[in-house]
Amino acid sequence: MVFSLGQNVAMEQTRYQVRFDWAAAGAHAIGTNADVIVWVDAITEPGSDVDLKTLPQGPVVVFTDLTSAHAVAQWVIDLQVKLAKRILIAVVAAGSTRDGQLRVTTEDLLAAGAVVDQLAALGLDATSPEAAAAEAAYRGLSRATSHLLTAVTTTAKTKPTSEQLKVNPQLTVDDVKVLRS
């Protein structure tokens, strides 16, 4: 079984510029007609790289973790300016798998919320309720994010550095990892 917010919820998100869902199934639900998919994996585990073949084929795909949320948001703004149109953004949290099932992860929810928050700060605030909820989770917990991320299940295995546990405003669009253009 693959978890996503579901096709009906995805259809309801089509009227919003910034959308949110989980994993490859969620990317298909909200990203098929998007201009860009922001793939969010806050704490990348070995072997957990995204398989681009599992994502919709049309959109540009960029990667972000928590540290690069600001840079990715600016990159998205720059893409919108370059294309000279209102672009559609699918923010997709990777999650992880357990016994073949999607495991919704706190770290990816908070990192996705950070991306939505940074997009809103730059003027892209036509967010779906799902994206707004992720943003609210991040904003409400932003002062505790580093602590929370040291305590989640994933970090017990990966041991991230303190720099990996907060948004780095010093990163620029040149630091954005474009997975598919």
mmCIF file with all atom_site columns, C-alpha atoms in Angstrom:
data_model
loop_
_atom_site.group_PDB
_atom_site.id
_atom_site.type_symbol
_atom_site.label_atom_id
_atom_site.label_alt_id
_atom_site.label_comp_id
_atom_site.label_asym_id
_atom_site.label_entity_id
_atom_site.label_seq_id
_atom_site.pdbx_PDB_ins_code
_atom_site.Cartn_x
_atom_site.Cartn_y
_atom_site.Cartn_z
_atom_site.occupancy
_atom_site.B_iso_or_equiv
_atom_site.pdbx_formal_charge
_atom_site.auth_seq_id
_atom_site.auth_comp_id
_atom_site.auth_asym_id
_atom_site.auth_atom_id
_atom_site.pdbx_PDB_model_num
ATOM 1   C CA . MET A 1 1   ? 0.000  0.000  0.000   1.00 0.00 ? 1   MET A CA 1
ATOM 2   C CA . VAL A 1 2   ? 1.324  3.428  -0.949  1.00 0.00 ? 2   VAL A CA 1
ATOM 3   C CA . PHE A 1 3   ? 0.259  6.402  1.147   1.00 0.00 ? 3   PHE A CA 1
ATOM 4   C CA . SER A 1 4   ? -0.683 9.736  -0.310  1.00 0.00 ? 4   SER A CA 1
ATOM 5   C CA . LEU A 1 5   ? -3.288 12.277 0.620   1.00 0.00 ? 5   LEU A CA 1
ATOM 6   C CA . GLY A 1 6   ? -5.424 10.686 -2.102  1.00 0.00 ? 6   GLY A CA 1
ATOM 7   C CA . GLN A 1 7   ? -6.681 11.607 -5.543  1.00 0.00 ? 7   GLN A CA 1
ATOM 8   C CA . ASN A 1 8   ? -9.704 13.557 -4.276  1.00 0.00 ? 8   ASN A CA 1
ATOM 9   C CA . VAL A 1 9   ? -7.542 15.694 -2.003  1.00 0.00 ? 9   VAL A CA 1
ATOM 10  C CA . ALA A 1 10  ? -5.034 16.118 -4.821  1.00 0.00 ? 10  ALA A CA 1
ATOM 11  C CA . MET A 1 11  ? -7.794 17.296 -7.155  1.00 0.00 ? 11  MET A CA 1
ATOM 12  C CA . GLU A 1 12  ? -8.858 19.815 -4.530  1.00 0.00 ? 12  GLU A CA 1
ATOM 13  C CA . GLN A 1 13  ? -5.290 21.151 -4.438  1.00 0.00 ? 13  GLN A CA 1
ATOM 14  C CA . THR A 1 14  ? -5.243 21.975 -8.161  1.00 0.00 ? 14  THR A CA 1
ATOM 15  C CA . ARG A 1 15  ? -6.494 25.513 -7.567  1.00 0.00 ? 15  ARG A CA 1
ATOM 16  C CA . TYR A 1 16  ? -3.474 26.314 -5.385  1.00 0.00 ? 16  TYR A CA 1
ATOM 17  C CA . GLN A 1 17  ? -0.045 27.413 -6.534  1.00 0.00 ? 17  GLN A CA 1
ATOM 18  C CA . VAL A 1 18  ? 1.806  25.654 -3.691  1.00 0.00 ? 18  VAL A CA 1
ATOM 19  C CA . ARG A 1 19  ? 0.711  22.088 -2.892  1.00 0.00 ? 19  ARG A CA 1
ATOM 20  C CA . PHE A 1 20  ? 1.880  19.365 -0.520  1.00 0.00 ? 20  PHE A CA 1
ATOM 21  C CA . ASP A 1 21  ? 1.817  15.561 -0.453  1.00 0.00 ? 21  ASP A CA 1
ATOM 22  C CA . TRP A 1 22  ? 3.961  12.542 0.404   1.00 0.00 ? 22  TRP A CA 1
ATOM 23  C CA . ALA A 1 23  ? 6.268  10.242 -1.602  1.00 0.00 ? 23  ALA A CA 1
ATOM 24  C CA . ALA A 1 24  ? 6.113  9.272  -5.276  1.00 0.00 ? 24  ALA A CA 1
ATOM 25  C CA . ALA A 1 25  ? 2.365  8.586  -5.205  1.00 0.00 ? 25  ALA A CA 1
ATOM 26  C CA . GLY A 1 26  ? 1.816  12.068 -3.799  1.00 0.00 ? 26  GLY A CA 1
ATOM 27  C CA . ALA A 1 27  ? 4.093  13.548 -6.457  1.00 0.00 ? 27  ALA A CA 1
ATOM 28  C CA . HIS A 1 28  ? 1.829  12.019 -9.105  1.00 0.00 ? 28  HIS A CA 1
ATOM 29  C CA . ALA A 1 29  ? -1.293 13.214 -7.322  1.00 0.00 ? 29  ALA A CA 1
ATOM 30  C CA . ILE A 1 30  ? -0.225 16.864 -7.065  1.00 0.00 ? 30  ILE A CA 1
ATOM 31  C CA . GLY A 1 31  ? 2.728  17.211 -9.422  1.00 0.00 ? 31  GLY A CA 1
ATOM 32  C CA . THR A 1 32  ? 1.647  15.960 -12.816 1.00 0.00 ? 32  THR A CA 1
ATOM 33  C CA . ASN A 1 33  ? 0.655  19.451 -13.968 1.00 0.00 ? 33  ASN A CA 1
ATOM 34  C CA . ALA A 1 34  ? 3.205  21.276 -11.796 1.00 0.00 ? 34  ALA A CA 1
ATOM 35  C CA . ASP A 1 35  ? 6.125  23.230 -13.185 1.00 0.00 ? 35  ASP A CA 1
ATOM 36  C CA . VAL A 1 36  ? 8.433  22.128 -10.387 1.00 0.00 ? 36  VAL A CA 1
ATOM 37  C CA . ILE A 1 37  ? 8.512  19.333 -7.837  1.00 0.00 ? 37  ILE A CA 1
ATOM 38  C CA . VAL A 1 38  ? 10.446 20.155 -4.687  1.00 0.00 ? 38  VAL A CA 1
ATOM 39  C CA . TRP A 1 39  ? 11.542 16.767 -3.331  1.00 0.00 ? 39  TRP A CA 1
ATOM 40  C CA . VAL A 1 40  ? 12.064 17.090 0.421   1.00 0.00 ? 40  VAL A CA 1
ATOM 41  C CA . ASP A 1 41  ? 14.269 14.651 2.299   1.00 0.00 ? 41  ASP A CA 1
ATOM 42  C CA . ALA A 1 42  ? 15.448 16.269 5.521   1.00 0.00 ? 42  ALA A CA 1
ATOM 43  C CA . ILE A 1 43  ? 17.782 13.517 6.626   1.00 0.00 ? 43  ILE A CA 1
ATOM 44  C CA . THR A 1 44  ? 18.869 11.406 3.701   1.00 0.00 ? 44  THR A CA 1
ATOM 45  C CA . GLU A 1 45  ? 19.546 7.820  4.629   1.00 0.00 ? 45  GLU A CA 1
ATOM 46  C CA . PRO A 1 46  ? 22.086 5.805  2.618   1.00 0.00 ? 46  PRO A CA 1
ATOM 47  C CA . GLY A 1 47  ? 20.395 4.373  -0.476  1.00 0.00 ? 47  GLY A CA 1
ATOM 48  C CA . SER A 1 48  ? 17.327 6.582  -0.149  1.00 0.00 ? 48  SER A CA 1
ATOM 49  C CA . ASP A 1 49  ? 17.960 8.780  -3.191  1.00 0.00 ? 49  ASP A CA 1
ATOM 50  C CA . VAL A 1 50  ? 14.833 9.565  -5.161  1.00 0.00 ? 50  VAL A CA 1
ATOM 51  C CA . ASP A 1 51  ? 14.276 7.440  -8.260  1.00 0.00 ? 51  ASP A CA 1
ATOM 52  C CA . LEU A 1 52  ? 13.297 10.040 -10.849 1.00 0.00 ? 52  LEU A CA 1
ATOM 53  C CA . LYS A 1 53  ? 11.528 7.353  -12.892 1.00 0.00 ? 53  LYS A CA 1
ATOM 54  C CA . THR A 1 54  ? 8.914  7.141  -10.118 1.00 0.00 ? 54  THR A CA 1
ATOM 55  C CA . LEU A 1 55  ? 8.032  10.851 -10.425 1.00 0.00 ? 55  LEU A CA 1
ATOM 56  C CA . PRO A 1 56  ? 5.867  12.610 -13.035 1.00 0.00 ? 56  PRO A CA 1
ATOM 57  C CA . GLN A 1 57  ? 7.901  13.174 -16.200 1.00 0.00 ? 57  GLN A CA 1
ATOM 58  C CA . GLY A 1 58  ? 7.088  16.812 -17.007 1.00 0.00 ? 58  GLY A CA 1
ATOM 59  C CA . PRO A 1 59  ? 8.170  18.986 -14.090 1.00 0.00 ? 59  PRO A CA 1
ATOM 60  C CA . VAL A 1 60  ? 11.611 20.164 -13.110 1.00 0.00 ? 60  VAL A CA 1
ATOM 61  C CA . VAL A 1 61  ? 12.690 18.343 -9.931  1.00 0.00 ? 61  VAL A CA 1
ATOM 62  C CA . VAL A 1 62  ? 14.816 19.962 -7.245  1.00 0.00 ? 62  VAL A CA 1
ATOM 63  C CA . PHE A 1 63  ? 16.012 18.458 -3.988  1.00 0.00 ? 63  PHE A CA 1
ATOM 64  C CA . THR A 1 64  ? 15.936 20.096 -0.598  1.00 0.00 ? 64  THR A CA 1
ATOM 65  C CA . ASP A 1 65  ? 16.608 19.257 2.979   1.00 0.00 ? 65  ASP A CA 1
ATOM 66  C CA . LEU A 1 66  ? 16.019 21.628 5.863   1.00 0.00 ? 66  LEU A CA 1
ATOM 67  C CA . THR A 1 67  ? 19.257 23.560 5.335   1.00 0.00 ? 67  THR A CA 1
ATOM 68  C CA . SER A 1 68  ? 18.532 24.571 1.753   1.00 0.00 ? 68  SER A CA 1
ATOM 69  C CA . ALA A 1 69  ? 14.846 25.527 2.160   1.00 0.00 ? 69  ALA A CA 1
ATOM 70  C CA . HIS A 1 70  ? 15.591 29.246 1.719   1.00 0.00 ? 70  HIS A CA 1
ATOM 71  C CA . ALA A 1 71  ? 17.810 28.720 -1.340  1.00 0.00 ? 71  ALA A CA 1
ATOM 72  C CA . VAL A 1 72  ? 15.250 26.419 -2.974  1.00 0.00 ? 72  VAL A CA 1
ATOM 73  C CA . ALA A 1 73  ? 12.456 28.934 -2.385  1.00 0.00 ? 73  ALA A CA 1
ATOM 74  C CA . GLN A 1 74  ? 14.540 31.657 -4.049  1.00 0.00 ? 74  GLN A CA 1
ATOM 75  C CA . TRP A 1 75  ? 15.358 29.259 -6.901  1.00 0.00 ? 75  TRP A CA 1
ATOM 76  C CA . VAL A 1 76  ? 11.616 28.669 -7.422  1.00 0.00 ? 76  VAL A CA 1
ATOM 77  C CA . ILE A 1 77  ? 10.986 32.440 -7.486  1.00 0.00 ? 77  ILE A CA 1
ATOM 78  C CA . ASP A 1 78  ? 13.776 32.836 -10.051 1.00 0.00 ? 78  ASP A CA 1
ATOM 79  C CA . LEU A 1 79  ? 12.214 30.078 -12.178 1.00 0.00 ? 79  LEU A CA 1
ATOM 80  C CA . GLN A 1 80  ? 8.864  31.855 -12.081 1.00 0.00 ? 80  GLN A CA 1
ATOM 81  C CA . VAL A 1 81  ? 10.518 35.091 -13.232 1.00 0.00 ? 81  VAL A CA 1
ATOM 82  C CA . LYS A 1 82  ? 12.425 33.245 -15.968 1.00 0.00 ? 82  LYS A CA 1
ATOM 83  C CA . LEU A 1 83  ? 9.252  31.569 -17.260 1.00 0.00 ? 83  LEU A CA 1
ATOM 84  C CA . ALA A 1 84  ? 7.309  34.840 -16.923 1.00 0.00 ? 84  ALA A CA 1
ATOM 85  C CA . LYS A 1 85  ? 4.219  33.069 -15.631 1.00 0.00 ? 85  LYS A CA 1
ATOM 86  C CA . ARG A 1 86  ? 2.629  31.897 -12.403 1.00 0.00 ? 86  ARG A CA 1
ATOM 87  C CA . ILE A 1 87  ? 4.187  28.495 -11.824 1.00 0.00 ? 87  ILE A CA 1
ATOM 88  C CA . LEU A 1 88  ? 2.716  25.555 -9.927  1.00 0.00 ? 88  LEU A CA 1
ATOM 89  C CA . ILE A 1 89  ? 4.838  24.044 -7.159  1.00 0.00 ? 89  ILE A CA 1
ATOM 90  C CA . ALA A 1 90  ? 4.474  20.534 -5.743  1.00 0.00 ? 90  ALA A CA 1
ATOM 91  C CA . VAL A 1 91  ? 6.262  20.211 -2.416  1.00 0.00 ? 91  VAL A CA 1
ATOM 92  C CA . VAL A 1 92  ? 6.672  16.481 -1.841  1.00 0.00 ? 92  VAL A CA 1
ATOM 93  C CA . ALA A 1 93  ? 7.987  15.048 1.407   1.00 0.00 ? 93  ALA A CA 1
ATOM 94  C CA . ALA A 1 94  ? 9.926  11.834 0.836   1.00 0.00 ? 94  ALA A CA 1
ATOM 95  C CA . GLY A 1 95  ? 9.100  10.087 4.087   1.00 0.00 ? 95  GLY A CA 1
ATOM 96  C CA . SER A 1 96  ? 10.728 6.702  4.576   1.00 0.00 ? 96  SER A CA 1
ATOM 97  C CA . THR A 1 97  ? 9.608  3.117  4.277   1.00 0.00 ? 97  THR A CA 1
ATOM 98  C CA . ARG A 1 98  ? 9.037  0.466  6.869   1.00 0.00 ? 98  ARG A CA 1
ATOM 99  C CA . ASP A 1 99  ? 8.045  -3.030 5.784   1.00 0.00 ? 99  ASP A CA 1
ATOM 100 C CA . GLY A 1 100 ? 7.281  -1.688 2.306   1.00 0.00 ? 100 GLY A CA 1
ATOM 101 C CA . GLN A 1 101 ? 4.899  0.971  3.635   1.00 0.00 ? 101 GLN A CA 1
ATOM 102 C CA . LEU A 1 102 ? 5.357  4.727  3.663   1.00 0.00 ? 102 LEU A CA 1
ATOM 103 C CA . ARG A 1 103 ? 6.376  6.058  7.042   1.00 0.00 ? 103 ARG A CA 1
ATOM 104 C CA . VAL A 1 104 ? 5.422  9.724  7.401   1.00 0.00 ? 104 VAL A CA 1
ATOM 105 C CA . THR A 1 105 ? 8.416  11.363 9.070   1.00 0.00 ? 105 THR A CA 1
ATOM 106 C CA . THR A 1 106 ? 8.535  14.362 11.358  1.00 0.00 ? 106 THR A CA 1
ATOM 107 C CA . GLU A 1 107 ? 11.756 15.628 9.824   1.00 0.00 ? 107 GLU A CA 1
ATOM 108 C CA . ASP A 1 108 ? 10.363 15.667 6.277   1.00 0.00 ? 108 ASP A CA 1
ATOM 109 C CA . LEU A 1 109 ? 7.138  17.336 7.425   1.00 0.00 ? 109 LEU A CA 1
ATOM 110 C CA . LEU A 1 110 ? 9.117  20.101 9.137   1.00 0.00 ? 110 LEU A CA 1
ATOM 111 C CA . ALA A 1 111 ? 11.501 20.538 6.189   1.00 0.00 ? 111 ALA A CA 1
ATOM 112 C CA . ALA A 1 112 ? 8.571  20.697 3.740   1.00 0.00 ? 112 ALA A CA 1
ATOM 113 C CA . GLY A 1 113 ? 6.933  23.245 6.019   1.00 0.00 ? 113 GLY A CA 1
ATOM 114 C CA . ALA A 1 114 ? 10.143 25.278 5.984   1.00 0.00 ? 114 ALA A CA 1
ATOM 115 C CA . VAL A 1 115 ? 10.045 25.341 2.169   1.00 0.00 ? 115 VAL A CA 1
ATOM 116 C CA . VAL A 1 116 ? 6.410  26.490 2.159   1.00 0.00 ? 116 VAL A CA 1
ATOM 117 C CA . ASP A 1 117 ? 7.264  29.107 4.805   1.00 0.00 ? 117 ASP A CA 1
ATOM 118 C CA . GLN A 1 118 ? 10.173 30.423 2.737   1.00 0.00 ? 118 GLN A CA 1
ATOM 119 C CA . LEU A 1 119 ? 8.014  30.525 -0.416  1.00 0.00 ? 119 LEU A CA 1
ATOM 120 C CA . ALA A 1 120 ? 5.361  32.495 1.482   1.00 0.00 ? 120 ALA A CA 1
ATOM 121 C CA . ALA A 1 121 ? 8.000  34.906 2.784   1.00 0.00 ? 121 ALA A CA 1
ATOM 122 C CA . LEU A 1 122 ? 8.980  35.545 -0.841  1.00 0.00 ? 122 LEU A CA 1
ATOM 123 C CA . GLY A 1 123 ? 5.374  36.171 -1.906  1.00 0.00 ? 123 GLY A CA 1
ATOM 124 C CA . LEU A 1 124 ? 4.108  32.762 -3.040  1.00 0.00 ? 124 LEU A CA 1
ATOM 125 C CA . ASP A 1 125 ? 1.376  32.245 -0.507  1.00 0.00 ? 125 ASP A CA 1
ATOM 126 C CA . ALA A 1 126 ? -1.454 30.707 -2.537  1.00 0.00 ? 126 ALA A CA 1
ATOM 127 C CA . THR A 1 127 ? -0.992 27.483 -0.591  1.00 0.00 ? 127 THR A CA 1
ATOM 128 C CA . SER A 1 128 ? -3.266 24.501 -0.299  1.00 0.00 ? 128 SER A CA 1
ATOM 129 C CA . PRO A 1 129 ? -4.562 23.675 3.186   1.00 0.00 ? 129 PRO A CA 1
ATOM 130 C CA . GLU A 1 130 ? -2.187 20.695 3.189   1.00 0.00 ? 130 GLU A CA 1
ATOM 131 C CA . ALA A 1 131 ? 0.805  22.922 2.440   1.00 0.00 ? 131 ALA A CA 1
ATOM 132 C CA . ALA A 1 132 ? -0.408 25.473 4.994   1.00 0.00 ? 132 ALA A CA 1
ATOM 133 C CA . ALA A 1 133 ? -0.593 22.746 7.652   1.00 0.00 ? 133 ALA A CA 1
ATOM 134 C CA . ALA A 1 134 ? 3.006  21.700 6.938   1.00 0.00 ? 134 ALA A CA 1
ATOM 135 C CA . GLU A 1 135 ? 4.046  25.355 7.133   1.00 0.00 ? 135 GLU A CA 1
ATOM 136 C CA . ALA A 1 136 ? 2.186  25.779 10.433  1.00 0.00 ? 136 ALA A CA 1
ATOM 137 C CA . ALA A 1 137 ? 3.943  22.715 11.857  1.00 0.00 ? 137 ALA A CA 1
ATOM 138 C CA . TYR A 1 138 ? 7.306  24.217 10.938  1.00 0.00 ? 138 TYR A CA 1
ATOM 139 C CA . ARG A 1 139 ? 6.478  27.725 12.155  1.00 0.00 ? 139 ARG A CA 1
ATOM 140 C CA . GLY A 1 140 ? 5.009  26.479 15.409  1.00 0.00 ? 140 GLY A CA 1
ATOM 141 C CA . LEU A 1 141 ? 8.017  24.293 16.111  1.00 0.00 ? 141 LEU A CA 1
ATOM 142 C CA . SER A 1 142 ? 10.776 26.313 14.421  1.00 0.00 ? 142 SER A CA 1
ATOM 143 C CA . ARG A 1 143 ? 12.549 27.195 17.659  1.00 0.00 ? 143 ARG A CA 1
ATOM 144 C CA . ALA A 1 144 ? 12.588 23.523 18.637  1.00 0.00 ? 144 ALA A CA 1
ATOM 145 C CA . THR A 1 145 ? 13.342 22.081 15.196  1.00 0.00 ? 145 THR A CA 1
ATOM 146 C CA . SER A 1 146 ? 17.006 21.280 15.867  1.00 0.00 ? 146 SER A CA 1
ATOM 147 C CA . HIS A 1 147 ? 16.130 19.504 19.094  1.00 0.00 ? 147 HIS A CA 1
ATOM 148 C CA . LEU A 1 148 ? 13.233 17.602 17.532  1.00 0.00 ? 148 LEU A CA 1
ATOM 149 C CA . LEU A 1 149 ? 15.381 16.457 14.649  1.00 0.00 ? 149 LEU A CA 1
ATOM 150 C CA . THR A 1 150 ? 18.024 15.082 16.992  1.00 0.00 ? 150 THR A CA 1
ATOM 151 C CA . ALA A 1 151 ? 15.336 13.018 18.712  1.00 0.00 ? 151 ALA A CA 1
ATOM 152 C CA . VAL A 1 152 ? 13.457 11.473 15.772  1.00 0.00 ? 152 VAL A CA 1
ATOM 153 C CA . THR A 1 153 ? 13.884 7.832  14.805  1.00 0.00 ? 153 THR A CA 1
ATOM 154 C CA . THR A 1 154 ? 15.829 8.557  11.614  1.00 0.00 ? 154 THR A CA 1
ATOM 155 C CA . THR A 1 155 ? 18.602 10.493 13.335  1.00 0.00 ? 155 THR A CA 1
ATOM 156 C CA . ALA A 1 156 ? 19.342 7.581  15.634  1.00 0.00 ? 156 ALA A CA 1
ATOM 157 C CA . LYS A 1 157 ? 20.710 5.849  12.521  1.00 0.00 ? 157 LYS A CA 1
ATOM 158 C CA . THR A 1 158 ? 22.167 8.788  10.568  1.00 0.00 ? 158 THR A CA 1
ATOM 159 C CA . LYS A 1 159 ? 23.612 11.123 13.240  1.00 0.00 ? 159 LYS A CA 1
ATOM 160 C CA . PRO A 1 160 ? 23.215 14.451 11.363  1.00 0.00 ? 160 PRO A CA 1
ATOM 161 C CA . THR A 1 161 ? 25.408 17.425 12.193  1.00 0.00 ? 161 THR A CA 1
ATOM 162 C CA . SER A 1 162 ? 23.935 20.529 13.826  1.00 0.00 ? 162 SER A CA 1
ATOM 163 C CA . GLU A 1 163 ? 24.260 22.339 10.467  1.00 0.00 ? 163 GLU A CA 1
ATOM 164 C CA . GLN A 1 164 ? 21.877 19.807 8.919   1.00 0.00 ? 164 GLN A CA 1
ATOM 165 C CA . LEU A 1 165 ? 19.202 20.630 11.482  1.00 0.00 ? 165 LEU A CA 1
ATOM 166 C CA . LYS A 1 166 ? 18.404 24.250 10.608  1.00 0.00 ? 166 LYS A CA 1
ATOM 167 C CA . VAL A 1 167 ? 17.701 26.479 7.615   1.00 0.00 ? 167 VAL A CA 1
ATOM 168 C CA . ASN A 1 168 ? 20.907 28.045 6.317   1.00 0.00 ? 168 ASN A CA 1
ATOM 169 C CA . PRO A 1 169 ? 20.120 31.521 4.925   1.00 0.00 ? 169 PRO A CA 1
ATOM 170 C CA . GLN A 1 170 ? 23.691 31.747 3.571   1.00 0.00 ? 170 GLN A CA 1
ATOM 171 C CA . LEU A 1 171 ? 22.995 29.147 0.882   1.00 0.00 ? 171 LEU A CA 1
ATOM 172 C CA . THR A 1 172 ? 22.127 30.581 -2.536  1.00 0.00 ? 172 THR A CA 1
ATOM 173 C CA . VAL A 1 173 ? 20.388 29.395 -5.681  1.00 0.00 ? 173 VAL A CA 1
ATOM 174 C CA . ASP A 1 174 ? 23.793 28.172 -6.858  1.00 0.00 ? 174 ASP A CA 1
ATOM 175 C CA . ASP A 1 175 ? 23.663 25.630 -4.025  1.00 0.00 ? 175 ASP A CA 1
ATOM 176 C CA . VAL A 1 176 ? 20.325 24.155 -5.158  1.00 0.00 ? 176 VAL A CA 1
ATOM 177 C CA . LYS A 1 177 ? 20.517 20.555 -6.315  1.00 0.00 ? 177 LYS A CA 1
ATOM 178 C CA . VAL A 1 178 ? 18.534 20.245 -9.556  1.00 0.00 ? 178 VAL A CA 1
ATOM 179 C CA . LEU A 1 179 ? 17.744 16.570 -10.089 1.00 0.00 ? 179 LEU A CA 1
ATOM 180 C CA . ARG A 1 180 ? 15.996 17.027 -13.438 1.00 0.00 ? 180 ARG A CA 1
ATOM 181 C CA . SER A 1 181 ? 15.673 20.156 -15.543 1.00 0.00 ? 181 SER A CA 1
#
